[in-house]
Amino acid sequence: MKKTASLLLTALLFVALSGSAFAWSPELEGRPDSFHPGDSRGYFIWHDEHGLHLRTAAKLHGHQFSGVLRTDGHFVDVRGTRLEADDSYSLGHEEHRVTFHFDTGSGGVDGIDFRVRGGDKVVFDLYMDGHKVATDEISGGSSNWHPDSHRFEIFR
């Protein structure tokens, strides 16, 4: 009886820990409701079954979006989305850092998709037109969460 209870407790603990090891901050779950290409502006960040996503959008005028993402793990499966000739991203040495620069035109969208292997956090440091982006220009998850600063961390 004791052995069965101990095995059951161990199994439940493993399930609880493994679930939290793969989920990111709950405020980032699901695509932001405010993300409407051609009709929204700023950064849009979310997590779903395909990984983490960062998009930039420009509404009436084009904008320069740039930033650095850092992790205590490794960025993997990093892919650009809807990038044009003036847009770029690079994966740093040992895959701990991603830098990007997007020239998002009027009504346009640019972005990157990625996963993190082995880490527990991602630090975002985001800029628009060469300045720290205002927090109301950053929307996360389906609830349109806004961080407290242009530099923020998410955890799993």
PDB file of N, CA, C and O in Angstrom, residues 35-62:
ATOM      1  N   PHE A  35      -4.663  41.989 -32.575  1.00  0.00           N
ATOM      2  CA  PHE A  35      -3.789  41.866 -33.747  1.00  0.00           C
ATOM      3  C   PHE A  35      -4.626  41.698 -35.011  1.00  0.00           C
ATOM      4  O   PHE A  35      -5.174  40.644 -35.278  1.00  0.00           O
ATOM      5  N   HIS A  36      -4.709  42.800 -35.776  1.00  0.00           N
ATOM      6  CA  HIS A  36      -5.446  42.822 -37.038  1.00  0.00           C
ATOM      7  C   HIS A  36      -4.539  43.429 -38.100  1.00  0.00           C
ATOM      8  O   HIS A  36      -4.419  44.658 -38.190  1.00  0.00           O
ATOM      9  N   PRO A  37      -3.837  42.579 -38.878  1.00  0.00           N
ATOM     10  CA  PRO A  37      -2.924  43.115 -39.897  1.00  0.00           C
ATOM     11  C   PRO A  37      -3.603  44.184 -40.749  1.00  0.00           C
ATOM     12  O   PRO A  37      -4.739  44.019 -41.201  1.00  0.00           O
ATOM     13  N   GLY A  38      -2.901  45.290 -40.924  1.00  0.00           N
ATOM     14  CA  GLY A  38      -3.425  46.415 -41.686  1.00  0.00           C
ATOM     15  C   GLY A  38      -4.226  47.389 -40.854  1.00  0.00           C
ATOM     16  O   GLY A  38      -4.473  48.512 -41.271  1.00  0.00           O
ATOM     17  N   ASP A  39      -4.633  46.979 -39.652  1.00  0.00           N
ATOM     18  CA  ASP A  39      -5.468  47.836 -38.819  1.00  0.00           C
ATOM     19  C   ASP A  39      -4.959  47.919 -37.377  1.00  0.00           C
ATOM     20  O   ASP A  39      -5.703  48.287 -36.480  1.00  0.00           O
ATOM     21  N   SER A  40      -3.694  47.526 -37.145  1.00  0.00           N
ATOM     22  CA  SER A  40      -3.137  47.626 -35.799  1.00  0.00           C
ATOM     23  C   SER A  40      -1.665  48.016 -35.902  1.00  0.00           C
ATOM     24  O   SER A  40      -1.052  47.898 -36.962  1.00  0.00           O
ATOM     25  N   ARG A  41      -1.118  48.490 -34.779  1.00  0.00           N
ATOM     26  CA  ARG A  41       0.267  48.945 -34.759  1.00  0.00           C
ATOM     27  C   ARG A  41       0.931  48.486 -33.481  1.00  0.00           C
ATOM     28  O   ARG A  41       0.329  48.509 -32.410  1.00  0.00           O
ATOM     29  N   GLY A  42       2.182  48.056 -33.598  1.00  0.00           N
ATOM     30  CA  GLY A  42       2.962  47.689 -32.426  1.00  0.00           C
ATOM     31  C   GLY A  42       3.484  46.274 -32.497  1.00  0.00           C
ATOM     32  O   GLY A  42       3.606  45.683 -33.573  1.00  0.00           O
ATOM     33  N   TYR A  43       3.805  45.747 -31.312  1.00  0.00           N
ATOM     34  CA  TYR A  43       4.294  44.380 -31.159  1.00  0.00           C
ATOM     35  C   TYR A  43       3.163  43.485 -30.673  1.00  0.00           C
ATOM     36  O   TYR A  43       2.380  43.878 -29.809  1.00  0.00           O
ATOM     37  N   PHE A  44       3.139  42.265 -31.192  1.00  0.00           N
ATOM     38  CA  PHE A  44       2.150  41.268 -30.795  1.00  0.00           C
ATOM     39  C   PHE A  44       2.907  39.969 -30.533  1.00  0.00           C
ATOM     40  O   PHE A  44       3.620  39.476 -31.404  1.00  0.00           O
ATOM     41  N   ILE A  45       2.762  39.451 -29.317  1.00  0.00           N
ATOM     42  CA  ILE A  45       3.537  38.290 -28.878  1.00  0.00           C
ATOM     43  C   ILE A  45       2.582  37.260 -28.300  1.00  0.00           C
ATOM     44  O   ILE A  45       1.688  37.606 -27.518  1.00  0.00           O
ATOM     45  N   TRP A  46       2.783  35.995 -28.679  1.00  0.00           N
ATOM     46  CA  TRP A  46       1.930  34.953 -28.123  1.00  0.00           C
ATOM     47  C   TRP A  46       2.605  33.595 -28.198  1.00  0.00           C
ATOM     48  O   TRP A  46       3.599  33.402 -28.869  1.00  0.00           O
ATOM     49  N   HIS A  47       2.022  32.664 -27.476  1.00  0.00           N
ATOM     50  CA  HIS A  47       2.462  31.270 -27.462  1.00  0.00           C
ATOM     51  C   HIS A  47       1.277  30.396 -27.848  1.00  0.00           C
ATOM     52  O   HIS A  47       0.138  30.669 -27.464  1.00  0.00           O
ATOM     53  N   ASP A  48       1.554  29.356 -28.629  1.00  0.00           N
ATOM     54  CA  ASP A  48       0.554  28.329 -28.932  1.00  0.00           C
ATOM     55  C   ASP A  48       1.275  27.006 -29.131  1.00  0.00           C
ATOM     56  O   ASP A  48       2.475  26.906 -28.824  1.00  0.00           O
ATOM     57  N   GLU A  49       0.586  25.998 -29.639  1.00  0.00           N
ATOM     58  CA  GLU A  49       1.184  24.669 -29.792  1.00  0.00           C
ATOM     59  C   GLU A  49       2.368  24.656 -30.769  1.00  0.00           C
ATOM     60  O   GLU A  49       3.152  23.715 -30.787  1.00  0.00           O
ATOM     61  N   HIS A  50       2.536  25.700 -31.562  1.00  0.00           N
ATOM     62  CA  HIS A  50       3.630  25.773 -32.527  1.00  0.00           C
ATOM     63  C   HIS A  50       4.851  26.512 -31.980  1.00  0.00           C
ATOM     64  O   HIS A  50       5.867  26.603 -32.658  1.00  0.00           O
ATOM     65  N   GLY A  51       4.751  27.095 -30.796  1.00  0.00           N
ATOM     66  CA  GLY A  51       5.876  27.813 -30.196  1.00  0.00           C
ATOM     67  C   GLY A  51       5.516  29.241 -29.842  1.00  0.00           C
ATOM     68  O   GLY A  51       4.353  29.582 -29.634  1.00  0.00           O
ATOM     69  N   LEU A  52       6.544  30.080 -29.788  1.00  0.00           N
ATOM     70  CA  LEU A  52       6.381  31.502 -29.492  1.00  0.00           C
ATOM     71  C   LEU A  52       6.413  32.297 -30.792  1.00  0.00           C
ATOM     72  O   LEU A  52       7.110  31.920 -31.746  1.00  0.00           O
ATOM     73  N   HIS A  53       5.655  33.383 -30.810  1.00  0.00           N
ATOM     74  CA  HIS A  53       5.526  34.205 -32.014  1.00  0.00           C
ATOM     75  C   HIS A  53       5.678  35.672 -31.633  1.00  0.00           C
ATOM     76  O   HIS A  53       5.122  36.116 -30.630  1.00  0.00           O
ATOM     77  N   LEU A  54       6.423  36.414 -32.460  1.00  0.00           N
ATOM     78  CA  LEU A  54       6.548  37.856 -32.306  1.00  0.00           C
ATOM     79  C   LEU A  54       6.211  38.466 -33.659  1.00  0.00           C
ATOM     80  O   LEU A  54       6.775  38.064 -34.681  1.00  0.00           O
ATOM     81  N   ARG A  55       5.265  39.403 -33.665  1.00  0.00           N
ATOM     82  CA  ARG A  55       4.892  40.104 -34.892  1.00  0.00           C
ATOM     83  C   ARG A  55       4.967  41.600 -34.650  1.00  0.00           C
ATOM     84  O   ARG A  55       4.709  42.080 -33.541  1.00  0.00           O
ATOM     85  N   THR A  56       5.320  42.312 -35.717  1.00  0.00           N
ATOM     86  CA  THR A  56       5.246  43.767 -35.704  1.00  0.00           C
ATOM     87  C   THR A  56       4.229  44.164 -36.756  1.00  0.00           C
ATOM     88  O   THR A  56       4.105  43.508 -37.794  1.00  0.00           O
ATOM     89  N   ALA A  57       3.486  45.207 -36.471  1.00  0.00           N
ATOM     90  CA  ALA A  57       2.469  45.677 -37.414  1.00  0.00           C
ATOM     91  C   ALA A  57       2.493  47.198 -37.466  1.00  0.00           C
ATOM     92  O   ALA A  57       2.686  47.864 -36.454  1.00  0.00           O
ATOM     93  N   ALA A  58       2.305  47.720 -38.675  1.00  0.00           N
ATOM     94  CA  ALA A  58       2.219  49.164 -38.884  1.00  0.00           C
ATOM     95  C   ALA A  58       0.865  49.461 -39.499  1.00  0.00           C
ATOM     96  O   ALA A  58       0.399  48.736 -40.374  1.00  0.00           O
ATOM     97  N   LYS A  59       0.245  50.514 -39.039  1.00  0.00           N
ATOM     98  CA  LYS A  59      -1.105  50.843 -39.484  1.00  0.00           C
ATOM     99  C   LYS A  59      -1.074  51.870 -40.610  1.00  0.00           C
ATOM    100  O   LYS A  59      -1.121  51.504 -41.777  1.00  0.00           O
ATOM    101  N   LEU A  60      -0.975  53.146 -40.306  1.00  0.00           N
ATOM    102  CA  LEU A  60      -1.046  54.198 -41.310  1.00  0.00           C
ATOM    103  C   LEU A  60       0.312  54.556 -41.903  1.00  0.00           C
ATOM    104  O   LEU A  60       0.403  54.980 -43.048  1.00  0.00           O
ATOM    105  N   HIS A  61       1.374  54.417 -41.106  1.00  0.00           N
ATOM    106  CA  HIS A  61       2.724  54.771 -41.528  1.00  0.00           C
ATOM    107  C   HIS A  61       3.655  53.618 -41.199  1.00  0.00           C
ATOM    108  O   HIS A  61       3.437  52.900 -40.234  1.00  0.00           O
ATOM    109  N   GLY A  62       4.720  53.483 -41.989  1.00  0.00           N
ATOM    110  CA  GLY A  62       5.714  52.466 -41.703  1.00  0.00           C
ATOM    111  C   GLY A  62       6.514  52.803 -40.455  1.00  0.00           C
ATOM    112  O   GLY A  62       6.611  53.966 -40.054  1.00  0.00           O
TER     113      GLY A  62
END
